[in-house]
Amino acid sequence: MDEIMNPLLASDITLIEKLENIASITNEIVLSVEEISRGRVLLSAAQAMLLEPESKDVMTLGPRSTRSLTEHISKLSIALAPHKCLPTEILENIFCALHSSGSLELPPVLDHHPWVLGRVCSSWRRLSRSIPDFWKTEICLVLGSTNHSSLKQLRRAEILPSVAKIHLSVHEYYSMPLTWRALFPCLSYVHQLDYIPADRRLNHHVMADFPRTALSSLTCLRLNDWHFCSGKEAFNEETVPKSYAGLFGPTSQLEDLTLRSDTPALLFSDIPWSQLRSLCLEVKGSSSLSAWTEIGHQNPFRRMSSLRNLTLDIGDAHDYLSIILSFDFPWQQLTSFKVRQKIPCYDKLLKTLQKCISLIDFELTHHDYLPRLVNRTEFDSGVVLSSLETLKLPRVPFFIIRALVSAGNLLSVTINSVSLPDFYTVIKKCPRLTDLDSSIEGSKQSTDAGSVTSPQLTTLSIGISNESPFPTKLITPLLISLSIYCRSNLFETAAEFLIDSNIQLRKFVCIACSSHGGHCFPPSAQFLREVLLRLDYCSQVIIPWPQLPQDVLDEFASRSLLPCVDKLAIAVSSPDAFLTVIQRRLEREAESGLITLRDIRGYISDRIECLKSNLKELEVKYDVKCVAIWRVAW
């Protein structure tokens, strides 16, 4: 080798040493672009030297290399492998894209995604073990059950990385052969705890021995105290705080707290108010109003300097909401506020919203459309919430909707049971709207509105009652997702809206139910073909009605219609017709080398049992999901 005329530069020798160290030791150094380029030159030179060792034109490895040439080439090949050159952020995105959400199984299944990544190299192992979504697991434990498999699962969770999110649900029975004390060693790595206690007297003894570090990793606690809402013991205000005196003390990382209780005194226990970012109070209304008034006088909520998300679920106890809204919550710093109640008190609620100057997300859900007495004129000028972006108001009077959309900065709106003129009013007041979910009700009244443009709207989900018109004057140039729920007699009107809009959708759903008052004749094959031609770019197409005629199915099978669809639901005449068209389409896609169709559902008004084995064969052969669904013939 000493006779070869092309010795290595000093920088090349340093780079070779670096590459060999990357391959054999850390596997974590990210090379620069220049180092990768030069390293590949050195690798090619070494490979050429292996093939022509006597050539004078081949670069020498230099005197520092003591390894064999073959081993040297192997080391450089490993060090310069493509995955070694990817930045951590790109690798993490790739890992997450391939990961399917869901609870991680315990004991570990080693061929599942997170465990496989950890066996590639040490850098992949460290990266995969730093992604919290990979290590989510849910364990339901019943104290009192003789089946201890859940406890074994919890103990095995010790092998998970520190970023793991372990969700533990604990349900107590009165007879407890498996006790809390058996869980103490395992609780330090639980992040979310759902706790349904059995008896406060038993609970008090458990909390007295609760280790101070038992819940050191807990970030979310859901305490269901409704179990005690019968009997005198449930309302013994003096014993309630003592029952949980040891539960909150060790929770130094607790940020999310849900209390399901009708015992206000529970709020006097040692809850770490200052560190909570999310609070949910769920009240049924069994306790006295005076007890909640006393909570307001004590005012533990004034210490909630970190609170951002507040949920009040009051149920039937409509008088409680007015009291709780008078509490001294840090309203000005809330970013999310959700209210769920049977009959809300709009006056008090709207006045409270005026304090929420940082609010981004507001949701009001109730069951009865019976608004309390309210001074509507007081809110004609609107409630100006300039930061509000998401608004969900199902079954709410329109004057409330109009008051809250007045700022004009909303991006996402959910409203139900509005008239067509009111629907257009919301569109006009929200020029930045990107997502709208609405239903239109009322008679087929005419509207004097001209065309109404929603310039930023990308997602529209709309339900039309039997007597309501379709919003044909709506113009949505950027719409990519359209879902329509209507009676079958409105199908053609909805489809004409799609045709006339000249938009390129990625998702189209049209669920047309049978109309009241008689049979509705399906549209012509030519009309259906024109509709499907407008969906060339769609990846999801859901049209359970009308039944597609055979010539349209033939065009779909040949891939002339819906060439990009990957999720499809259509109505066909018979099991044989469904099987044939799907088989032909999959064969055509396989011939082209690109199978886009992954989920196929056929609605058939005939026996579908005979299809199961044939569809299973297609699923295995083409790696797709094929489902036949029986429907009533219209």
mmCIF file with all atom_site columns, N, CA and C in Angstrom, residues 539-600:
data_model
loop_
_atom_site.group_PDB
_atom_site.id
_atom_site.type_symbol
_atom_site.label_atom_id
_atom_site.label_alt_id
_atom_site.label_comp_id
_atom_site.label_asym_id
_atom_site.label_entity_id
_atom_site.label_seq_id
_atom_site.pdbx_PDB_ins_code
_atom_site.Cartn_x
_atom_site.Cartn_y
_atom_site.Cartn_z
_atom_site.occupancy
_atom_site.B_iso_or_equiv
_atom_site.pdbx_formal_charge
_atom_site.auth_seq_id
_atom_site.auth_comp_id
_atom_site.auth_asym_id
_atom_site.auth_atom_id
_atom_site.pdbx_PDB_model_num
ATOM 1   N N  . SER A 1 539 ? -60.620 11.745  -2.080  1.00 0.00 ? 539 SER A N  1
ATOM 2   C CA . SER A 1 539 ? -60.102 10.524  -1.474  1.00 0.00 ? 539 SER A CA 1
ATOM 3   C C  . SER A 1 539 ? -61.177 9.796   -0.675  1.00 0.00 ? 539 SER A C  1
ATOM 4   N N  . GLN A 1 540 ? -62.238 10.508  -0.271  1.00 0.00 ? 540 GLN A N  1
ATOM 5   C CA . GLN A 1 540 ? -63.356 9.887   0.450   1.00 0.00 ? 540 GLN A CA 1
ATOM 6   C C  . GLN A 1 540 ? -64.671 10.255  -0.223  1.00 0.00 ? 540 GLN A C  1
ATOM 7   N N  . VAL A 1 541 ? -65.441 9.240   -0.598  1.00 0.00 ? 541 VAL A N  1
ATOM 8   C CA . VAL A 1 541 ? -66.747 9.451   -1.223  1.00 0.00 ? 541 VAL A CA 1
ATOM 9   C C  . VAL A 1 541 ? -67.743 8.526   -0.545  1.00 0.00 ? 541 VAL A C  1
ATOM 10  N N  . ILE A 1 542 ? -68.746 9.110   0.110   1.00 0.00 ? 542 ILE A N  1
ATOM 11  C CA . ILE A 1 542 ? -69.769 8.340   0.829   1.00 0.00 ? 542 ILE A CA 1
ATOM 12  C C  . ILE A 1 542 ? -71.131 8.730   0.254   1.00 0.00 ? 542 ILE A C  1
ATOM 13  N N  . ILE A 1 543 ? -71.737 7.824   -0.534  1.00 0.00 ? 543 ILE A N  1
ATOM 14  C CA . ILE A 1 543 ? -73.051 8.080   -1.133  1.00 0.00 ? 543 ILE A CA 1
ATOM 15  C C  . ILE A 1 543 ? -73.898 6.803   -0.990  1.00 0.00 ? 543 ILE A C  1
ATOM 16  N N  . PRO A 1 544 ? -74.556 6.591   0.155   1.00 0.00 ? 544 PRO A N  1
ATOM 17  C CA . PRO A 1 544 ? -75.343 5.365   0.341   1.00 0.00 ? 544 PRO A CA 1
ATOM 18  C C  . PRO A 1 544 ? -76.637 5.327   -0.475  1.00 0.00 ? 544 PRO A C  1
ATOM 19  N N  . TRP A 1 545 ? -77.048 6.468   -1.018  1.00 0.00 ? 545 TRP A N  1
ATOM 20  C CA . TRP A 1 545 ? -78.223 6.562   -1.901  1.00 0.00 ? 545 TRP A CA 1
ATOM 21  C C  . TRP A 1 545 ? -77.967 7.704   -2.875  1.00 0.00 ? 545 TRP A C  1
ATOM 22  N N  . PRO A 1 546 ? -78.376 7.573   -4.114  1.00 0.00 ? 546 PRO A N  1
ATOM 23  C CA . PRO A 1 546 ? -79.155 6.490   -4.731  1.00 0.00 ? 546 PRO A CA 1
ATOM 24  C C  . PRO A 1 546 ? -78.269 5.337   -5.208  1.00 0.00 ? 546 PRO A C  1
ATOM 25  N N  . GLN A 1 547 ? -78.947 4.266   -5.596  1.00 0.00 ? 547 GLN A N  1
ATOM 26  C CA . GLN A 1 547 ? -78.251 3.105   -6.145  1.00 0.00 ? 547 GLN A CA 1
ATOM 27  C C  . GLN A 1 547 ? -77.631 3.457   -7.497  1.00 0.00 ? 547 GLN A C  1
ATOM 28  N N  . LEU A 1 548 ? -76.348 3.121   -7.661  1.00 0.00 ? 548 LEU A N  1
ATOM 29  C CA . LEU A 1 548 ? -75.665 3.448   -8.911  1.00 0.00 ? 548 LEU A CA 1
ATOM 30  C C  . LEU A 1 548 ? -76.035 2.447   -10.001 1.00 0.00 ? 548 LEU A C  1
ATOM 31  N N  . PRO A 1 549 ? -76.413 2.928   -11.190 1.00 0.00 ? 549 PRO A N  1
ATOM 32  C CA . PRO A 1 549 ? -76.743 2.016   -12.297 1.00 0.00 ? 549 PRO A CA 1
ATOM 33  C C  . PRO A 1 549 ? -75.496 1.294   -12.804 1.00 0.00 ? 549 PRO A C  1
ATOM 34  N N  . GLN A 1 550 ? -75.709 0.221   -13.569 1.00 0.00 ? 550 GLN A N  1
ATOM 35  C CA . GLN A 1 550 ? -74.606 -0.648  -13.967 1.00 0.00 ? 550 GLN A CA 1
ATOM 36  C C  . GLN A 1 550 ? -73.599 0.054   -14.857 1.00 0.00 ? 550 GLN A C  1
ATOM 37  N N  . ASP A 1 551 ? -74.042 0.919   -15.763 1.00 0.00 ? 551 ASP A N  1
ATOM 38  C CA . ASP A 1 551 ? -73.076 1.568   -16.649 1.00 0.00 ? 551 ASP A CA 1
ATOM 39  C C  . ASP A 1 551 ? -72.171 2.530   -15.880 1.00 0.00 ? 551 ASP A C  1
ATOM 40  N N  . VAL A 1 552 ? -72.683 3.138   -14.824 1.00 0.00 ? 552 VAL A N  1
ATOM 41  C CA . VAL A 1 552 ? -71.844 3.989   -13.972 1.00 0.00 ? 552 VAL A CA 1
ATOM 42  C C  . VAL A 1 552 ? -70.854 3.136   -13.183 1.00 0.00 ? 552 VAL A C  1
ATOM 43  N N  . LEU A 1 553 ? -71.316 1.975   -12.694 1.00 0.00 ? 553 LEU A N  1
ATOM 44  C CA . LEU A 1 553 ? -70.424 1.056   -11.980 1.00 0.00 ? 553 LEU A CA 1
ATOM 45  C C  . LEU A 1 553 ? -69.303 0.556   -12.895 1.00 0.00 ? 553 LEU A C  1
ATOM 46  N N  . ASP A 1 554 ? -69.641 0.312   -14.160 1.00 0.00 ? 554 ASP A N  1
ATOM 47  C CA . ASP A 1 554 ? -68.622 -0.146  -15.113 1.00 0.00 ? 554 ASP A CA 1
ATOM 48  C C  . ASP A 1 554 ? -67.521 0.909   -15.298 1.00 0.00 ? 554 ASP A C  1
ATOM 49  N N  . GLU A 1 555 ? -67.928 2.168   -15.359 1.00 0.00 ? 555 GLU A N  1
ATOM 50  C CA . GLU A 1 555 ? -66.930 3.235   -15.502 1.00 0.00 ? 555 GLU A CA 1
ATOM 51  C C  . GLU A 1 555 ? -66.072 3.351   -14.247 1.00 0.00 ? 555 GLU A C  1
ATOM 52  N N  . PHE A 1 556 ? -66.684 3.129   -13.088 1.00 0.00 ? 556 PHE A N  1
ATOM 53  C CA . PHE A 1 556 ? -65.901 3.135   -11.856 1.00 0.00 ? 556 PHE A CA 1
ATOM 54  C C  . PHE A 1 556 ? -64.911 1.972   -11.847 1.00 0.00 ? 556 PHE A C  1
ATOM 55  N N  . ALA A 1 557 ? -65.359 0.793   -12.273 1.00 0.00 ? 557 ALA A N  1
ATOM 56  C CA . ALA A 1 557 ? -64.486 -0.387  -12.286 1.00 0.00 ? 557 ALA A CA 1
ATOM 57  C C  . ALA A 1 557 ? -63.293 -0.183  -13.210 1.00 0.00 ? 557 ALA A C  1
ATOM 58  N N  . SER A 1 558 ? -63.489 0.551   -14.297 1.00 0.00 ? 558 SER A N  1
ATOM 59  C CA . SER A 1 558 ? -62.395 0.808   -15.237 1.00 0.00 ? 558 SER A CA 1
ATOM 60  C C  . SER A 1 558 ? -61.515 1.978   -14.802 1.00 0.00 ? 558 SER A C  1
ATOM 61  N N  . ARG A 1 559 ? -61.860 2.590   -13.691 1.00 0.00 ? 559 ARG A N  1
ATOM 62  C CA . ARG A 1 559 ? -61.140 3.710   -13.111 1.00 0.00 ? 559 ARG A CA 1
ATOM 63  C C  . ARG A 1 559 ? -61.332 5.018   -13.884 1.00 0.00 ? 559 ARG A C  1
ATOM 64  N N  . SER A 1 560 ? -62.365 5.067   -14.722 1.00 0.00 ? 560 SER A N  1
ATOM 65  C CA . SER A 1 560 ? -62.693 6.323   -15.400 1.00 0.00 ? 560 SER A CA 1
ATOM 66  C C  . SER A 1 560 ? -63.350 7.304   -14.442 1.00 0.00 ? 560 SER A C  1
ATOM 67  N N  . LEU A 1 561 ? -64.024 6.778   -13.411 1.00 0.00 ? 561 LEU A N  1
ATOM 68  C CA . LEU A 1 561 ? -64.649 7.595   -12.378 1.00 0.00 ? 561 LEU A CA 1
ATOM 69  C C  . LEU A 1 561 ? -63.946 7.352   -11.048 1.00 0.00 ? 561 LEU A C  1
ATOM 70  N N  . LEU A 1 562 ? -63.812 8.406   -10.247 1.00 0.00 ? 562 LEU A N  1
ATOM 71  C CA . LEU A 1 562 ? -63.211 8.347   -8.903  1.00 0.00 ? 562 LEU A CA 1
ATOM 72  C C  . LEU A 1 562 ? -61.828 7.696   -8.922  1.00 0.00 ? 562 LEU A C  1
ATOM 73  N N  . PRO A 1 563 ? -60.892 8.212   -9.699  1.00 0.00 ? 563 PRO A N  1
ATOM 74  C CA . PRO A 1 563 ? -59.576 7.568   -9.804  1.00 0.00 ? 563 PRO A CA 1
ATOM 75  C C  . PRO A 1 563 ? -58.728 7.678   -8.537  1.00 0.00 ? 563 PRO A C  1
ATOM 76  N N  . CYS A 1 564 ? -59.023 8.642   -7.655  1.00 0.00 ? 564 CYS A N  1
ATOM 77  C CA . CYS A 1 564 ? -58.174 8.866   -6.476  1.00 0.00 ? 564 CYS A CA 1
ATOM 78  C C  . CYS A 1 564 ? -58.808 8.402   -5.171  1.00 0.00 ? 564 CYS A C  1
ATOM 79  N N  . VAL A 1 565 ? -59.985 7.799   -5.228  1.00 0.00 ? 565 VAL A N  1
ATOM 80  C CA . VAL A 1 565 ? -60.704 7.479   -3.994  1.00 0.00 ? 565 VAL A CA 1
ATOM 81  C C  . VAL A 1 565 ? -59.992 6.366   -3.226  1.00 0.00 ? 565 VAL A C  1
ATOM 82  N N  . ASP A 1 566 ? -59.886 6.536   -1.887  1.00 0.00 ? 566 ASP A N  1
ATOM 83  C CA . ASP A 1 566 ? -59.350 5.451   -1.059  1.00 0.00 ? 566 ASP A CA 1
ATOM 84  C C  . ASP A 1 566 ? -60.385 4.944   -0.054  1.00 0.00 ? 566 ASP A C  1
ATOM 85  N N  . LYS A 1 567 ? -61.425 5.745   0.238   1.00 0.00 ? 567 LYS A N  1
ATOM 86  C CA . LYS A 1 567 ? -62.527 5.291   1.091   1.00 0.00 ? 567 LYS A CA 1
ATOM 87  C C  . LYS A 1 567 ? -63.826 5.544   0.359   1.00 0.00 ? 567 LYS A C  1
ATOM 88  N N  . LEU A 1 568 ? -64.611 4.478   0.151   1.00 0.00 ? 568 LEU A N  1
ATOM 89  C CA . LEU A 1 568 ? -65.786 4.567   -0.706  1.00 0.00 ? 568 LEU A CA 1
ATOM 90  C C  . LEU A 1 568 ? -66.971 3.840   -0.083  1.00 0.00 ? 568 LEU A C  1
ATOM 91  N N  . ALA A 1 569 ? -68.142 4.458   -0.156  1.00 0.00 ? 569 ALA A N  1
ATOM 92  C CA . ALA A 1 569 ? -69.393 3.803   0.229   1.00 0.00 ? 569 ALA A CA 1
ATOM 93  C C  . ALA A 1 569 ? -70.433 4.129   -0.838  1.00 0.00 ? 569 ALA A C  1
ATOM 94  N N  . ILE A 1 570 ? -70.986 3.083   -1.471  1.00 0.00 ? 570 ILE A N  1
ATOM 95  C CA . ILE A 1 570 ? -71.959 3.265   -2.540  1.00 0.00 ? 570 ILE A CA 1
ATOM 96  C C  . ILE A 1 570 ? -73.091 2.254   -2.385  1.00 0.00 ? 570 ILE A C  1
ATOM 97  N N  . ALA A 1 571 ? -74.204 2.517   -3.057  1.00 0.00 ? 571 ALA A N  1
ATOM 98  C CA . ALA A 1 571 ? -75.337 1.592   -3.087  1.00 0.00 ? 571 ALA A CA 1
ATOM 99  C C  . ALA A 1 571 ? -75.346 0.857   -4.416  1.00 0.00 ? 571 ALA A C  1
ATOM 100 N N  . VAL A 1 572 ? -75.493 -0.472  -4.359  1.00 0.00 ? 572 VAL A N  1
ATOM 101 C CA . VAL A 1 572 ? -75.522 -1.300  -5.569  1.00 0.00 ? 572 VAL A CA 1
ATOM 102 C C  . VAL A 1 572 ? -76.749 -2.202  -5.520  1.00 0.00 ? 572 VAL A C  1
ATOM 103 N N  . SER A 1 573 ? -77.062 -2.808  -6.664  1.00 0.00 ? 573 SER A N  1
ATOM 104 C CA . SER A 1 573 ? -78.330 -3.527  -6.798  1.00 0.00 ? 573 SER A CA 1
ATOM 105 C C  . SER A 1 573 ? -78.320 -4.906  -6.159  1.00 0.00 ? 573 SER A C  1
ATOM 106 N N  . SER A 1 574 ? -77.154 -5.582  -6.141  1.00 0.00 ? 574 SER A N  1
ATOM 107 C CA . SER A 1 574 ? -77.124 -6.967  -5.685  1.00 0.00 ? 574 SER A CA 1
ATOM 108 C C  . SER A 1 574 ? -75.745 -7.329  -5.162  1.00 0.00 ? 574 SER A C  1
ATOM 109 N N  . PRO A 1 575 ? -75.629 -8.402  -4.378  1.00 0.00 ? 575 PRO A N  1
ATOM 110 C CA . PRO A 1 575 ? -74.306 -8.850  -3.907  1.00 0.00 ? 575 PRO A CA 1
ATOM 111 C C  . PRO A 1 575 ? -73.345 -9.143  -5.058  1.00 0.00 ? 575 PRO A C  1
ATOM 112 N N  . ASP A 1 576 ? -73.849 -9.783  -6.124  1.00 0.00 ? 576 ASP A N  1
ATOM 113 C CA . ASP A 1 576 ? -72.984 -10.108 -7.265  1.00 0.00 ? 576 ASP A CA 1
ATOM 114 C C  . ASP A 1 576 ? -72.448 -8.848  -7.934  1.00 0.00 ? 576 ASP A C  1
ATOM 115 N N  . ALA A 1 577 ? -73.309 -7.838  -8.074  1.00 0.00 ? 577 ALA A N  1
ATOM 116 C CA . ALA A 1 577 ? -72.876 -6.592  -8.704  1.00 0.00 ? 577 ALA A CA 1
ATOM 117 C C  . ALA A 1 577 ? -71.788 -5.917  -7.871  1.00 0.00 ? 577 ALA A C  1
ATOM 118 N N  . PHE A 1 578 ? -71.937 -5.925  -6.553  1.00 0.00 ? 578 PHE A N  1
ATOM 119 C CA . PHE A 1 578 ? -70.938 -5.311  -5.671  1.00 0.00 ? 578 PHE A CA 1
ATOM 120 C C  . PHE A 1 578 ? -69.608 -6.050  -5.763  1.00 0.00 ? 578 PHE A C  1
ATOM 121 N N  . LEU A 1 579 ? -69.657 -7.381  -5.692  1.00 0.00 ? 579 LEU A N  1
ATOM 122 C CA . LEU A 1 579 ? -68.432 -8.170  -5.738  1.00 0.00 ? 579 LEU A CA 1
ATOM 123 C C  . LEU A 1 579 ? -67.713 -7.982  -7.067  1.00 0.00 ? 579 LEU A C  1
ATOM 124 N N  . THR A 1 580 ? -68.468 -7.973  -8.148  1.00 0.00 ? 580 THR A N  1
ATOM 125 C CA . THR A 1 580 ? -67.855 -7.856  -9.476  1.00 0.00 ? 580 THR A CA 1
ATOM 126 C C  . THR A 1 580 ? -67.176 -6.512  -9.667  1.00 0.00 ? 580 THR A C  1
ATOM 127 N N  . VAL A 1 581 ? -67.862 -5.433  -9.311  1.00 0.00 ? 581 VAL A N  1
ATOM 128 C CA . VAL A 1 581 ? -67.304 -4.114  -9.563  1.00 0.00 ? 581 VAL A CA 1
ATOM 129 C C  . VAL A 1 581 ? -66.070 -3.864  -8.691  1.00 0.00 ? 581 VAL A C  1
ATOM 130 N N  . ILE A 1 582 ? -66.094 -4.349  -7.445  1.00 0.00 ? 582 ILE A N  1
ATOM 131 C CA . ILE A 1 582 ? -64.937 -4.144  -6.565  1.00 0.00 ? 582 ILE A CA 1
ATOM 132 C C  . ILE A 1 582 ? -63.750 -4.984  -7.048  1.00 0.00 ? 582 ILE A C  1
ATOM 133 N N  . GLN A 1 583 ? -64.022 -6.208  -7.456  1.00 0.00 ? 583 GLN A N  1
ATOM 134 C CA . GLN A 1 583 ? -62.944 -7.079  -7.930  1.00 0.00 ? 583 GLN A CA 1
ATOM 135 C C  . GLN A 1 583 ? -62.295 -6.508  -9.189  1.00 0.00 ? 583 GLN A C  1
ATOM 136 N N  . ARG A 1 584 ? -63.113 -6.031  -10.123 1.00 0.00 ? 584 ARG A N  1
ATOM 137 C CA . ARG A 1 584 ? -62.568 -5.444  -11.347 1.00 0.00 ? 584 ARG A CA 1
ATOM 138 C C  . ARG A 1 584 ? -61.749 -4.191  -11.059 1.00 0.00 ? 584 ARG A C  1
ATOM 139 N N  . ARG A 1 585 ? -62.240 -3.355  -10.150 1.00 0.00 ? 585 ARG A N  1
ATOM 140 C CA . ARG A 1 585 ? -61.517 -2.116  -9.823  1.00 0.00 ? 585 ARG A CA 1
ATOM 141 C C  . ARG A 1 585 ? -60.170 -2.431  -9.170  1.00 0.00 ? 585 ARG A C  1
ATOM 142 N N  . LEU A 1 586 ? -60.147 -3.373  -8.239  1.00 0.00 ? 586 LEU A N  1
ATOM 143 C CA . LEU A 1 586 ? -58.890 -3.719  -7.563  1.00 0.00 ? 586 LEU A CA 1
ATOM 144 C C  . LEU A 1 586 ? -57.900 -4.364  -8.533  1.00 0.00 ? 586 LEU A C  1
ATOM 145 N N  . GLU A 1 587 ? -58.396 -5.179  -9.440  1.00 0.00 ? 587 GLU A N  1
ATOM 146 C CA . GLU A 1 587 ? -57.509 -5.782  -10.451 1.00 0.00 ? 587 GLU A CA 1
ATOM 147 C C  . GLU A 1 587 ? -56.899 -4.700  -11.330 1.00 0.00 ? 587 GLU A C  1
ATOM 148 N N  . ARG A 1 588 ? -57.715 -3.715  -11.711 1.00 0.00 ? 588 ARG A N  1
ATOM 149 C CA . ARG A 1 588 ? -57.223 -2.628  -12.567 1.00 0.00 ? 588 ARG A CA 1
ATOM 150 C C  . ARG A 1 588 ? -56.149 -1.811  -11.835 1.00 0.00 ? 588 ARG A C  1
ATOM 151 N N  . GLU A 1 589 ? -56.382 -1.541  -10.544 1.00 0.00 ? 589 GLU A N  1
ATOM 152 C CA . GLU A 1 589 ? -55.396 -0.780  -9.776  1.00 0.00 ? 589 GLU A CA 1
ATOM 153 C C  . GLU A 1 589 ? -54.108 -1.577  -9.584  1.00 0.00 ? 589 GLU A C  1
ATOM 154 N N  . ALA A 1 590 ? -54.250 -2.895  -9.366  1.00 0.00 ? 590 ALA A N  1
ATOM 155 C CA . ALA A 1 590 ? -53.061 -3.738  -9.193  1.00 0.00 ? 590 ALA A CA 1
ATOM 156 C C  . ALA A 1 590 ? -52.225 -3.765  -10.466 1.00 0.00 ? 590 ALA A C  1
ATOM 157 N N  . GLU A 1 591 ? -52.867 -3.768  -11.624 1.00 0.00 ? 591 GLU A N  1
ATOM 158 C CA . GLU A 1 591 ? -52.147 -3.753  -12.901 1.00 0.00 ? 591 GLU A CA 1
ATOM 159 C C  . GLU A 1 591 ? -51.345 -2.465  -13.070 1.00 0.00 ? 591 GLU A C  1
ATOM 160 N N  . SER A 1 592 ? -51.891 -1.371  -12.571 1.00 0.00 ? 592 SER A N  1
ATOM 161 C CA . SER A 1 592 ? -51.197 -0.083  -12.694 1.00 0.00 ? 592 SER A CA 1
ATOM 162 C C  . SER A 1 592 ? -50.072 0.069   -11.676 1.00 0.00 ? 592 SER A C  1
ATOM 163 N N  . GLY A 1 593 ? -50.008 -0.841  -10.703 1.00 0.00 ? 593 GLY A N  1
ATOM 164 C CA . GLY A 1 593 ? -48.972 -0.781  -9.680  1.00 0.00 ? 593 GLY A CA 1
ATOM 165 C C  . GLY A 1 593 ? -49.277 0.159   -8.540  1.00 0.00 ? 593 GLY A C  1
ATOM 166 N N  . LEU A 1 594 ? -50.482 0.734   -8.501  1.00 0.00 ? 594 LEU A N  1
ATOM 167 C CA . LEU A 1 594 ? -50.849 1.671   -7.442  1.00 0.00 ? 594 LEU A CA 1
ATOM 168 C C  . LEU A 1 594 ? -52.289 1.412   -7.005  1.00 0.00 ? 594 LEU A C  1
ATOM 169 N N  . ILE A 1 595 ? -52.449 0.790   -5.832  1.00 0.00 ? 595 ILE A N  1
ATOM 170 C CA . ILE A 1 595 ? -53.779 0.528   -5.274  1.00 0.00 ? 595 ILE A CA 1
ATOM 171 C C  . ILE A 1 595 ? -54.127 1.661   -4.320  1.00 0.00 ? 595 ILE A C  1
ATOM 172 N N  . THR A 1 596 ? -55.069 2.503   -4.718  1.00 0.00 ? 596 THR A N  1
ATOM 173 C CA . THR A 1 596 ? -55.490 3.624   -3.865  1.00 0.00 ? 596 THR A CA 1
ATOM 174 C C  . THR A 1 596 ? -56.688 3.257   -3.006  1.00 0.00 ? 596 THR A C  1
ATOM 175 N N  . LEU A 1 597 ? -57.545 2.364   -3.488  1.00 0.00 ? 597 LEU A N  1
ATOM 176 C CA . LEU A 1 597 ? -58.767 2.001   -2.767  1.00 0.00 ? 597 LEU A CA 1
ATOM 177 C C  . LEU A 1 597 ? -58.428 1.116   -1.576  1.00 0.00 ? 597 LEU A C  1
ATOM 178 N N  . ARG A 1 598 ? -58.744 1.583   -0.363  1.00 0.00 ? 598 ARG A N  1
ATOM 179 C CA . ARG A 1 598 ? -58.386 0.855   0.847   1.00 0.00 ? 598 ARG A CA 1
ATOM 180 C C  . ARG A 1 598 ? -59.577 0.483   1.716   1.00 0.00 ? 598 ARG A C  1
ATOM 181 N N  . ASP A 1 599 ? -60.709 1.140   1.540   1.00 0.00 ? 599 ASP A N  1
ATOM 182 C CA . ASP A 1 599 ? -61.885 0.895   2.383   1.00 0.00 ? 599 ASP A CA 1
ATOM 183 C C  . ASP A 1 599 ? -63.129 0.992   1.507   1.00 0.00 ? 599 ASP A C  1
ATOM 184 N N  . ILE A 1 600 ? -63.822 -0.126  1.307   1.00 0.00 ? 600 ILE A N  1
ATOM 185 C CA . ILE A 1 600 ? -64.987 -0.159  0.413   1.00 0.00 ? 600 ILE A CA 1
ATOM 186 C C  . ILE A 1 600 ? -66.187 -0.686  1.172   1.00 0.00 ? 600 ILE A C  1
#
